[in-house]
Amino acid sequence: MTPRPVKSPWLSVVGVGDDGARGLSPIARRAIENADMIFGAKRQLAGLGPVRARTVPWGAPFVKSVARVRRYRGRSVVVLATGDPMWYGIARTLLRTIPAAEMRVIPSASAFSLAAARLGWLVEDVETVSAHSGPTERIIPLIQPGARILALCKNGRTPAAAARILVERGFGPSRLTALSHMDGPKEKVRAATAARWRGRAVPDLTTLAIECIPSKNAQVLSSAPGLPDNAFQHDGNMTKRDVRAVTLCALAPQPFGVLWDIGAGCGAVSVEWCRAAKGASAFAVEPSRKRLALIEANALALGAPGLNIVPGRAPAAYKGLAPPDAVFIGGGVAVTGVLEGAWRRLNPLGRLVANAVTLEGEARLQAWREKHGGELVRIEIAYAEPLGGFHGWRPQRPVTQWRGGKS
Ligand SMILES: C[S@@+](CC[C@H](N)C(=O)[O-])C[C@H]1O[C@@H](n2cnc3c(N)ncnc32)[C@H](O)[C@@H]1O
């Protein structure tokens, strides 16, 4: 059934700070005064004081509550949010089913802005991340010498988890500041280095500021592709560092881009794709159970929340996957349908990169090039190693790479 047209926004999404109604702007107050229904967390609804509207606390599961909001389409509805609803806030869920044109968003200061103001950090110089809607490991790709990170916390134990992650990577001297209940009557600050943080917990409503300071034995991992092989857990079956860097360059990671990594091994290419661009995601297709476990471990340890593990073999495993912006075939190019199936599903302007180390695989890529054009590249890497009392080149197995794109 086509929904009836609604002329003006019926839904006001009002950001509220920890100071509740006191901190609301006149526009936000008016939206609340004129509302028929107000949805929000119990704590936020209580903070409003007496209102004319019917108040409805969020229930579980949350998506069901959002579906309830939609049932009042056309009435005057307010949804209470924390801080800026558009920044790791409720708007993401609402926008899945309610058009932006039907919504009026009235933000208040986000936790990031409040924290930056207290620390004297310029927001544009800071990395922002949510360890509220995902694992604390999300901070990992942001850990760089000198980086400043603001992380929303899931609960009062998140800073301790972040401290552990920093110490494990040799960033124990990093300065942590936990800013709790900012702007509210229970505002509190707790600071210590990661090494000294230990298990201490803070209030659940906390934003964590991290000033990353490496120790001498820090593991510094760039977000640029070509991480050392030993940054990954692997069983030897992986695209090695130099070839991996060249391969990722050809795949050209893009913000919110989708990669299919066929025969993912330990997931090194998928992990680097996800680390290289904001919102990038990958489907790592791999039949070996043992390697699936490696992919999972690497995605978590190296901070690749957009990595989806797909157990199975190509091309059968392609079914149901979101269409890719880039495809990497690291093994199995000679298997019937692997190249064709991926090429068919590749988005316009998408890139396909296939590597082969066997003569059969190389022959397949040559035939593929005759049909589809593109570039055939031979990658030969050699490392200098001791040879007797001198040094000599130890060549790695050469790799033949086909690169092509769809117009
Ligand atoms: C679902 S997120 C919402 C963030 C919100 N959209 C914003 O712009 O602040 C909730 C998290 O924000 C952080 N947060 C929100 N208000 C805060 C406050 N007053 N003091 C400290 N942290 C706060 C906490 O990390 C909390 O777990």
Tab-separated table of C-alpha atoms and ligand atoms in Angstrom:
chain	number	residue	atom	x	y	z
A	1	MET	CA	0.000	0.000	0.000
A	2	THR	CA	1.386	3.466	-0.868
A	3	PRO	CA	1.723	5.541	2.332
A	4	ARG	CA	-0.409	8.680	2.366
A	5	PRO	CA	1.554	11.872	1.674
A	6	VAL	CA	2.661	13.851	4.721
A	7	LYS	CA	3.366	17.486	3.900
A	8	SER	CA	5.690	18.630	6.657
A	9	PRO	CA	7.975	16.759	9.080
A	10	TRP	CA	5.807	15.017	11.676
A	11	LEU	CA	8.744	13.621	13.632
A	12	SER	CA	11.088	15.813	15.684
A	13	VAL	CA	14.276	14.111	16.818
A	14	VAL	CA	15.435	16.139	19.785
A	15	GLY	CA	18.959	15.804	21.167
A	16	VAL	CA	19.100	16.041	24.957
A	17	GLY	CA	22.191	16.496	27.107
A	18	ASP	CA	22.865	15.080	30.575
A	19	ASP	CA	21.377	18.297	32.011
A	20	GLY	CA	17.950	17.210	30.650
A	21	ALA	CA	15.282	19.859	30.009
A	22	ARG	CA	17.458	22.672	31.393
A	23	GLY	CA	19.825	22.578	28.416
A	24	LEU	CA	17.146	22.466	25.688
A	25	SER	CA	16.987	25.220	23.065
A	26	PRO	CA	13.709	27.177	22.597
A	27	ILE	CA	13.063	25.219	19.345
A	28	ALA	CA	13.494	21.901	21.128
A	29	ARG	CA	11.205	23.034	23.944
A	30	ARG	CA	8.515	24.045	21.460
A	31	ALA	CA	8.696	20.663	19.702
A	32	ILE	CA	8.188	18.948	23.080
A	33	GLU	CA	5.339	21.263	24.101
A	34	ASN	CA	3.503	20.664	20.811
A	35	ALA	CA	4.030	16.880	20.719
A	36	ASP	CA	1.224	14.308	20.970
A	37	MET	CA	3.682	11.490	21.718
A	38	ILE	CA	7.219	11.494	23.092
A	39	PHE	CA	9.446	8.422	22.791
A	40	GLY	CA	12.698	8.182	24.746
A	41	ALA	CA	14.802	6.418	27.342
A	42	LYS	CA	13.159	6.314	30.788
A	43	ARG	CA	15.950	8.531	32.202
A	44	GLN	CA	15.393	11.169	29.481
A	45	LEU	CA	11.604	11.145	29.798
A	46	ALA	CA	11.874	11.601	33.558
A	47	GLY	CA	14.261	14.531	33.022
A	48	LEU	CA	11.615	16.433	31.005
A	49	GLY	CA	9.334	16.979	34.001
A	50	PRO	CA	5.562	17.207	33.394
A	51	VAL	CA	4.509	17.327	29.716
A	52	ARG	CA	1.193	17.394	27.844
A	53	ALA	CA	2.128	14.560	25.480
A	54	ARG	CA	1.845	10.834	26.104
A	55	THR	CA	5.319	9.534	26.956
A	56	VAL	CA	6.506	6.118	25.754
A	57	PRO	CA	9.751	4.592	27.077
A	58	TRP	CA	11.824	2.539	24.641
A	59	GLY	CA	11.193	-1.174	24.937
A	60	ALA	CA	13.208	-4.138	23.736
A	61	PRO	CA	14.007	-4.962	21.027
A	62	PHE	CA	14.706	-1.416	19.972
A	63	VAL	CA	13.692	-1.918	16.315
A	64	LYS	CA	10.187	-2.845	17.476
A	65	SER	CA	9.950	0.458	19.350
A	66	VAL	CA	11.030	2.270	16.189
A	67	ALA	CA	8.293	0.463	14.286
A	68	ARG	CA	5.866	1.866	16.895
A	69	VAL	CA	7.112	5.399	16.156
A	70	ARG	CA	6.246	4.843	12.503
A	71	ARG	CA	2.671	3.941	13.390
A	72	TYR	CA	2.103	7.538	14.483
A	73	ARG	CA	3.165	8.927	11.099
A	74	GLY	CA	1.341	12.215	10.494
A	75	ARG	CA	0.816	12.992	14.218
A	76	SER	CA	3.158	15.281	16.134
A	77	VAL	CA	5.821	12.923	17.475
A	78	VAL	CA	9.080	13.599	19.334
A	79	VAL	CA	11.908	11.116	19.713
A	80	LEU	CA	14.436	12.010	22.399
A	81	ALA	CA	18.060	11.266	21.554
A	82	THR	CA	21.417	11.796	23.251
A	83	GLY	CA	23.468	14.776	22.116
A	84	ASP	CA	23.625	14.957	18.336
A	85	PRO	CA	21.248	12.308	16.923
A	86	MET	CA	23.182	12.398	13.612
A	87	TRP	CA	26.512	11.367	15.171
A	88	TYR	CA	26.495	7.718	16.224
A	89	GLY	CA	22.952	8.354	17.334
A	90	ILE	CA	19.404	7.174	16.884
A	91	ALA	CA	19.021	8.810	13.464
A	92	ARG	CA	20.782	5.872	11.788
A	93	THR	CA	18.001	3.503	12.870
A	94	LEU	CA	15.192	5.974	12.206
A	95	LEU	CA	16.433	6.834	8.707
A	96	ARG	CA	16.249	3.154	7.695
A	97	THR	CA	12.475	3.394	7.597
A	98	ILE	CA	11.514	7.074	7.854
A	99	PRO	CA	12.437	9.480	5.017
A	100	ALA	CA	14.683	12.403	6.038
A	101	ALA	CA	12.106	14.827	4.614
A	102	GLU	CA	9.596	13.686	7.256
A	103	MET	CA	12.012	14.378	10.119
A	104	ARG	CA	13.233	17.490	11.820
A	105	VAL	CA	16.458	16.934	13.731
A	106	ILE	CA	17.236	19.307	16.579
A	107	PRO	CA	20.711	18.425	17.848
A	108	SER	CA	22.326	19.411	21.099
A	109	ALA	CA	26.100	19.272	21.614
A	110	SER	CA	27.527	15.799	20.971
A	111	ALA	CA	29.647	13.992	23.546
A	112	PHE	CA	32.598	14.486	21.167
A	113	SER	CA	32.156	18.265	21.154
A	114	LEU	CA	31.719	18.363	24.937
A	115	ALA	CA	34.879	16.306	25.475
A	116	ALA	CA	36.905	18.326	22.955
A	117	ALA	CA	35.810	21.560	24.641
A	118	ARG	CA	36.951	20.290	28.030
A	119	LEU	CA	40.316	19.060	26.762
A	120	GLY	CA	41.126	21.990	24.483
A	121	TRP	CA	41.290	19.606	21.505
A	122	LEU	CA	40.222	20.844	18.084
A	123	VAL	CA	37.524	18.478	16.859
A	124	GLU	CA	38.895	18.500	13.302
A	125	ASP	CA	42.237	17.176	14.569
A	126	VAL	CA	40.707	14.304	16.498
A	127	GLU	CA	39.647	10.775	15.476
A	128	THR	CA	36.131	9.940	16.621
A	129	VAL	CA	34.819	6.421	17.067
A	130	SER	CA	31.981	4.583	18.756
A	131	ALA	CA	32.901	1.769	21.124
A	132	HIS	CA	29.264	2.023	22.221
A	133	SER	CA	27.652	0.497	19.142
A	134	GLY	CA	30.562	-1.900	18.475
A	135	PRO	CA	33.578	-3.561	20.085
A	136	THR	CA	36.300	-1.533	21.816
A	137	GLU	CA	38.683	-2.991	19.185
A	138	ARG	CA	37.331	-0.295	16.864
A	139	ILE	CA	39.990	2.009	18.292
A	140	ILE	CA	42.783	-0.213	16.928
A	141	PRO	CA	43.194	1.270	13.416
A	142	LEU	CA	43.299	4.737	14.995
A	143	ILE	CA	46.188	3.957	17.361
A	144	GLN	CA	49.079	5.905	15.842
A	145	PRO	CA	51.867	7.871	17.545
A	146	GLY	CA	50.525	11.319	18.434
A	147	ALA	CA	46.910	10.508	17.488
A	148	ARG	CA	44.081	11.856	19.623
A	149	ILE	CA	41.021	9.668	19.823
A	150	LEU	CA	37.593	10.316	21.323
A	151	ALA	CA	35.664	7.108	21.878
A	152	LEU	CA	32.057	6.709	22.998
A	153	CYS	CA	31.926	3.972	25.621
A	154	LYS	CA	29.542	1.041	25.863
A	155	ASN	CA	29.810	1.066	29.672
A	156	GLY	CA	32.108	1.868	32.592
A	157	ARG	CA	34.474	-0.981	31.706
A	158	THR	CA	35.219	0.274	28.187
A	159	PRO	CA	38.173	2.492	29.286
A	160	ALA	CA	39.823	-0.525	30.972
A	161	ALA	CA	39.359	-2.547	27.762
A	162	ALA	CA	40.868	0.317	25.733
A	163	ALA	CA	43.798	0.538	28.150
A	164	ARG	CA	44.469	-3.177	27.701
A	165	ILE	CA	44.430	-2.843	23.907
A	166	LEU	CA	46.878	0.071	24.079
A	167	VAL	CA	49.255	-1.714	26.465
A	168	GLU	CA	49.212	-4.882	24.309
A	169	ARG	CA	50.371	-2.775	21.357
A	170	GLY	CA	53.137	-1.021	23.296
A	171	PHE	CA	51.168	2.213	23.794
A	172	GLY	CA	51.174	1.974	27.614
A	173	PRO	CA	52.330	5.605	28.137
A	174	SER	CA	49.176	6.886	26.323
A	175	ARG	CA	47.147	9.337	28.410
A	176	LEU	CA	43.535	8.336	29.039
A	177	THR	CA	40.860	10.724	30.280
A	178	ALA	CA	37.419	9.333	31.056
A	179	LEU	CA	34.810	12.106	30.921
A	180	SER	CA	31.573	10.976	32.542
A	181	HIS	CA	28.134	12.625	32.619
A	182	MET	CA	29.422	15.790	30.966
A	183	ASP	CA	27.166	18.804	31.530
A	184	GLY	CA	25.172	16.878	34.129
A	185	PRO	CA	25.104	17.156	37.921
A	186	LYS	CA	27.188	13.956	38.241
A	187	GLU	CA	29.995	15.123	35.929
A	188	LYS	CA	33.311	13.438	36.750
A	189	VAL	CA	36.771	13.152	35.186
A	190	ARG	CA	39.266	10.358	35.730
A	191	ALA	CA	42.729	10.336	34.158
A	192	ALA	CA	45.704	7.955	34.106
A	193	THR	CA	48.064	6.410	31.590
A	194	ALA	CA	46.930	3.199	29.879
A	195	ALA	CA	49.639	1.273	31.720
A	196	ARG	CA	48.330	2.462	35.094
A	197	TRP	CA	44.632	2.238	34.316
A	198	ARG	CA	44.383	-1.462	35.221
A	199	GLY	CA	40.838	-2.642	35.935
A	200	ARG	CA	39.323	0.567	37.195
A	201	ALA	CA	35.724	1.215	36.182
A	202	VAL	CA	33.979	4.565	35.671
A	203	PRO	CA	30.280	5.485	35.259
A	204	ASP	CA	28.546	3.927	32.268
A	205	LEU	CA	27.853	7.281	30.550
A	206	THR	CA	31.444	8.041	29.645
A	207	THR	CA	33.431	9.313	26.691
A	208	LEU	CA	37.072	8.287	26.619
A	209	ALA	CA	39.825	10.577	25.349
A	210	ILE	CA	43.058	8.887	24.317
A	211	GLU	CA	46.320	10.627	23.551
A	212	CYS	CA	48.368	7.905	21.872
A	213	ILE	CA	51.967	7.756	23.104
A	214	PRO	CA	54.130	4.845	21.997
A	215	SER	CA	56.731	3.110	24.150
A	216	LYS	CA	60.008	1.980	22.570
A	217	ASN	CA	58.600	-1.417	21.666
A	218	ALA	CA	55.326	-0.138	20.219
A	219	GLN	CA	53.730	-1.951	17.306
A	220	VAL	CA	52.992	0.876	14.869
A	221	LEU	CA	50.618	-0.288	12.153
A	222	SER	CA	49.860	2.140	9.361
A	223	SER	CA	46.418	2.314	7.821
A	224	ALA	CA	48.157	2.290	4.422
A	225	PRO	CA	48.198	-1.241	2.928
A	226	GLY	CA	51.251	-3.468	3.221
A	227	LEU	CA	51.280	-4.403	6.917
A	228	PRO	CA	54.066	-6.831	7.840
A	229	ASP	CA	53.048	-10.479	7.426
A	230	ASN	CA	53.612	-11.080	11.133
A	231	ALA	CA	50.930	-8.502	12.007
A	232	PHE	CA	48.470	-11.274	11.003
A	233	GLN	CA	47.846	-14.723	12.392
A	234	HIS	CA	48.360	-16.981	9.374
A	235	ASP	CA	49.263	-20.499	8.296
A	236	GLY	CA	51.526	-19.405	5.431
A	237	ASN	CA	48.605	-19.238	2.992
A	238	MET	CA	48.414	-15.491	2.520
A	239	THR	CA	49.105	-12.760	-0.014
A	240	LYS	CA	52.506	-11.596	1.233
A	241	ARG	CA	53.288	-8.026	2.176
A	242	ASP	CA	54.709	-6.543	-1.034
A	243	VAL	CA	52.281	-8.288	-3.389
A	244	ARG	CA	49.463	-7.383	-0.985
A	245	ALA	CA	50.388	-3.691	-1.111
A	246	VAL	CA	50.422	-3.730	-4.931
A	247	THR	CA	47.139	-5.664	-4.963
A	248	LEU	CA	45.363	-3.211	-2.652
A	249	CYS	CA	46.632	-0.338	-4.722
A	250	ALA	CA	44.953	-1.916	-7.772
A	251	LEU	CA	41.750	-2.649	-5.809
A	252	ALA	CA	41.666	1.061	-4.851
A	253	PRO	CA	39.733	1.091	-1.531
A	254	GLN	CA	36.989	3.701	-1.444
A	255	PRO	CA	34.807	5.014	1.397
A	256	PHE	CA	31.884	2.644	2.028
A	257	GLY	CA	33.181	0.383	-0.769
A	258	VAL	CA	32.356	-3.326	-0.771
A	259	LEU	CA	35.082	-5.896	-1.494
A	260	TRP	CA	34.715	-9.559	-2.322
A	261	ASP	CA	37.881	-11.367	-1.233
A	262	ILE	CA	37.727	-14.781	-2.865
A	263	GLY	CA	39.879	-17.454	-1.239
A	264	ALA	CA	40.577	-15.058	1.621
A	265	GLY	CA	43.132	-17.250	3.488
A	266	CYS	CA	43.788	-15.413	6.758
A	267	GLY	CA	41.813	-12.373	5.536
A	268	ALA	CA	44.836	-10.073	5.119
A	269	VAL	CA	43.496	-8.361	1.966
A	270	SER	CA	40.018	-7.923	3.472
A	271	VAL	CA	41.454	-6.503	6.695
A	272	GLU	CA	43.604	-3.987	4.826
A	273	TRP	CA	40.705	-2.983	2.564
A	274	CYS	CA	38.552	-2.264	5.647
A	275	ARG	CA	41.344	-0.306	7.372
A	276	ALA	CA	42.101	1.812	4.313
A	277	ALA	CA	38.815	3.709	3.862
A	278	LYS	CA	35.960	4.918	6.048
A	279	GLY	CA	32.996	2.572	6.164
A	280	ALA	CA	34.634	0.044	3.814
A	281	SER	CA	33.373	-3.521	4.166
A	282	ALA	CA	34.484	-6.881	2.836
A	283	PHE	CA	33.090	-10.360	2.260
A	284	ALA	CA	35.902	-12.823	2.900
A	285	VAL	CA	35.005	-16.088	1.149
A	286	GLU	CA	36.978	-19.060	2.429
A	287	PRO	CA	36.174	-22.785	2.643
A	288	SER	CA	38.743	-23.856	5.285
A	289	ARG	CA	37.325	-23.845	8.835
A	290	LYS	CA	40.761	-23.261	10.356
A	291	ARG	CA	41.344	-20.235	8.167
A	292	LEU	CA	37.907	-18.836	8.959
A	293	ALA	CA	39.044	-18.718	12.587
A	294	LEU	CA	42.213	-16.859	11.513
A	295	ILE	CA	40.146	-14.318	9.569
A	296	GLU	CA	37.971	-13.702	12.602
A	297	ALA	CA	40.981	-13.262	14.890
A	298	ASN	CA	42.724	-10.878	12.463
A	299	ALA	CA	39.599	-8.775	11.875
A	300	LEU	CA	39.231	-8.263	15.617
A	301	ALA	CA	42.913	-7.765	16.456
A	302	LEU	CA	43.543	-5.306	13.624
A	303	GLY	CA	40.256	-3.446	13.833
A	304	ALA	CA	38.229	-4.327	10.729
A	305	PRO	CA	34.613	-4.192	11.916
A	306	GLY	CA	33.299	-4.195	8.340
A	307	LEU	CA	34.652	-7.668	7.589
A	308	ASN	CA	32.018	-10.345	6.947
A	309	ILE	CA	33.100	-13.960	6.940
A	310	VAL	CA	31.539	-16.151	4.254
A	311	PRO	CA	32.260	-19.864	4.701
A	312	GLY	CA	32.167	-21.692	1.367
A	313	ARG	CA	33.594	-21.984	-2.105
A	314	ALA	CA	33.358	-19.629	-5.051
A	315	PRO	CA	31.355	-19.298	-7.224
A	316	ALA	CA	28.539	-20.921	-5.178
A	317	ALA	CA	29.298	-18.620	-2.214
A	318	TYR	CA	28.566	-15.480	-4.295
A	319	LYS	CA	24.837	-16.037	-3.894
A	320	GLY	CA	23.241	-13.479	-1.586
A	321	LEU	CA	26.314	-11.234	-1.231
A	322	ALA	CA	25.910	-7.476	-1.755
A	323	PRO	CA	27.302	-6.494	-5.189
A	324	PRO	CA	30.986	-5.549	-4.959
A	325	ASP	CA	32.870	-2.377	-5.889
A	326	ALA	CA	36.036	-4.451	-6.050
A	327	VAL	CA	36.819	-8.138	-6.268
A	328	PHE	CA	40.064	-9.855	-5.367
A	329	ILE	CA	40.656	-13.419	-6.450
A	330	GLY	CA	43.734	-14.618	-4.627
A	331	GLY	CA	43.405	-18.261	-5.619
A	332	GLY	CA	41.221	-20.460	-7.762
A	333	VAL	CA	41.128	-18.312	-10.926
A	334	ALA	CA	41.161	-21.534	-12.963
A	335	VAL	CA	37.960	-22.839	-11.317
A	336	THR	CA	35.011	-22.575	-13.716
A	337	GLY	CA	32.724	-19.659	-12.986
A	338	VAL	CA	34.932	-17.945	-10.362
A	339	LEU	CA	36.011	-15.053	-12.610
A	340	GLU	CA	32.812	-14.933	-14.672
A	341	GLY	CA	30.473	-14.926	-11.677
A	342	ALA	CA	32.374	-12.140	-9.915
A	343	TRP	CA	32.632	-10.052	-13.089
A	344	ARG	CA	28.896	-10.346	-13.691
A	345	ARG	CA	28.077	-9.055	-10.196
A	346	LEU	CA	30.721	-6.298	-10.149
A	347	ASN	CA	29.231	-2.801	-9.836
A	348	PRO	CA	29.761	-0.208	-12.615
A	349	LEU	CA	33.200	1.429	-12.182
A	350	GLY	CA	34.210	-1.611	-10.119
A	351	ARG	CA	37.685	-3.197	-10.208
A	352	LEU	CA	38.618	-6.860	-10.456
A	353	VAL	CA	42.124	-8.017	-9.525
A	354	ALA	CA	43.154	-11.658	-9.851
A	355	ASN	CA	46.485	-13.179	-8.845
A	356	ALA	CA	47.891	-16.464	-10.116
A	357	VAL	CA	51.061	-18.350	-9.231
A	358	THR	CA	50.489	-21.504	-11.309
A	359	LEU	CA	50.968	-21.853	-15.061
A	360	GLU	CA	47.328	-22.970	-15.358
A	361	GLY	CA	46.151	-19.883	-13.488
A	362	GLU	CA	48.356	-17.659	-15.615
A	363	ALA	CA	46.980	-19.220	-18.818
A	364	ARG	CA	43.452	-18.534	-17.588
A	365	LEU	CA	44.290	-14.876	-16.905
A	366	GLN	CA	45.853	-14.513	-20.334
A	367	ALA	CA	42.718	-15.908	-21.973
A	368	TRP	CA	40.613	-13.609	-19.776
A	369	ARG	CA	42.608	-10.607	-20.926
A	370	GLU	CA	42.041	-11.493	-24.573
A	371	LYS	CA	38.304	-11.329	-23.928
A	372	HIS	CA	38.057	-8.443	-21.460
A	373	GLY	CA	41.158	-6.304	-22.031
A	374	GLY	CA	42.706	-4.947	-18.838
A	375	GLU	CA	46.329	-5.251	-17.746
A	376	LEU	CA	48.461	-8.290	-17.136
A	377	VAL	CA	51.284	-7.579	-14.677
A	378	ARG	CA	54.093	-9.774	-13.407
A	379	ILE	CA	55.209	-9.065	-9.856
A	380	GLU	CA	58.648	-10.323	-8.910
A	381	ILE	CA	60.008	-9.646	-5.435
A	382	ALA	CA	63.379	-10.656	-4.058
A	383	TYR	CA	64.842	-10.169	-0.576
A	384	ALA	CA	68.558	-9.780	0.143
A	385	GLU	CA	69.730	-12.577	2.414
A	386	PRO	CA	73.082	-13.832	3.724
A	387	LEU	CA	74.888	-16.034	1.200
A	388	GLY	CA	78.097	-17.543	2.499
A	389	GLY	CA	79.988	-14.576	3.915
A	390	PHE	CA	78.156	-12.216	1.520
A	391	HIS	CA	74.555	-11.436	0.552
A	392	GLY	CA	72.414	-12.484	-2.409
A	393	TRP	CA	68.837	-12.163	-3.671
A	394	ARG	CA	66.303	-14.778	-2.648
A	395	PRO	CA	63.468	-14.489	-5.165
A	396	GLN	CA	59.871	-15.107	-4.095
A	397	ARG	CA	57.498	-17.043	-6.335
A	398	PRO	CA	56.495	-14.643	-9.164
A	399	VAL	CA	52.846	-13.593	-9.254
A	400	THR	CA	50.861	-12.848	-12.396
A	401	GLN	CA	48.175	-10.270	-11.816
A	402	TRP	CA	45.240	-9.322	-14.028
A	403	ARG	CA	43.651	-5.932	-13.352
A	404	GLY	CA	40.576	-4.643	-15.045
A	405	GLY	CA	37.534	-2.532	-14.437
A	406	LYS	CA	33.955	-2.175	-15.538
A	407	SER	CA	32.809	1.054	-17.164
B	1	LIG	C1	24.495	6.079	21.632
B	1	LIG	S1	25.848	7.120	21.955
B	1	LIG	C2	25.146	8.613	21.494
B	1	LIG	C3	26.093	9.714	21.170
B	1	LIG	C4	25.359	10.975	20.794
B	1	LIG	N1	24.786	10.888	19.491
B	1	LIG	C5	26.219	12.241	20.902
B	1	LIG	O1	26.285	12.989	19.928
B	1	LIG	O2	26.765	12.464	21.955
B	1	LIG	C6	25.890	7.168	23.685
B	1	LIG	C7	27.285	7.372	24.215
B	1	LIG	O3	27.644	8.740	24.103
B	1	LIG	C8	28.499	9.123	25.182
B	1	LIG	N2	27.865	10.223	25.928
B	1	LIG	C9	26.674	10.781	25.675
B	1	LIG	N3	26.423	11.769	26.539
B	1	LIG	C10	27.474	11.855	27.361
B	1	LIG	C11	27.823	12.685	28.454
B	1	LIG	N4	27.002	13.636	28.865
B	1	LIG	N5	29.005	12.478	29.075
B	1	LIG	C12	29.828	11.511	28.664
B	1	LIG	N6	29.569	10.713	27.615
B	1	LIG	C13	28.408	10.870	26.982
B	1	LIG	C14	28.682	7.888	26.021
B	1	LIG	O4	29.850	7.243	25.563
B	1	LIG	C15	27.439	7.084	25.677
B	1	LIG	O5	27.600	5.726	25.929
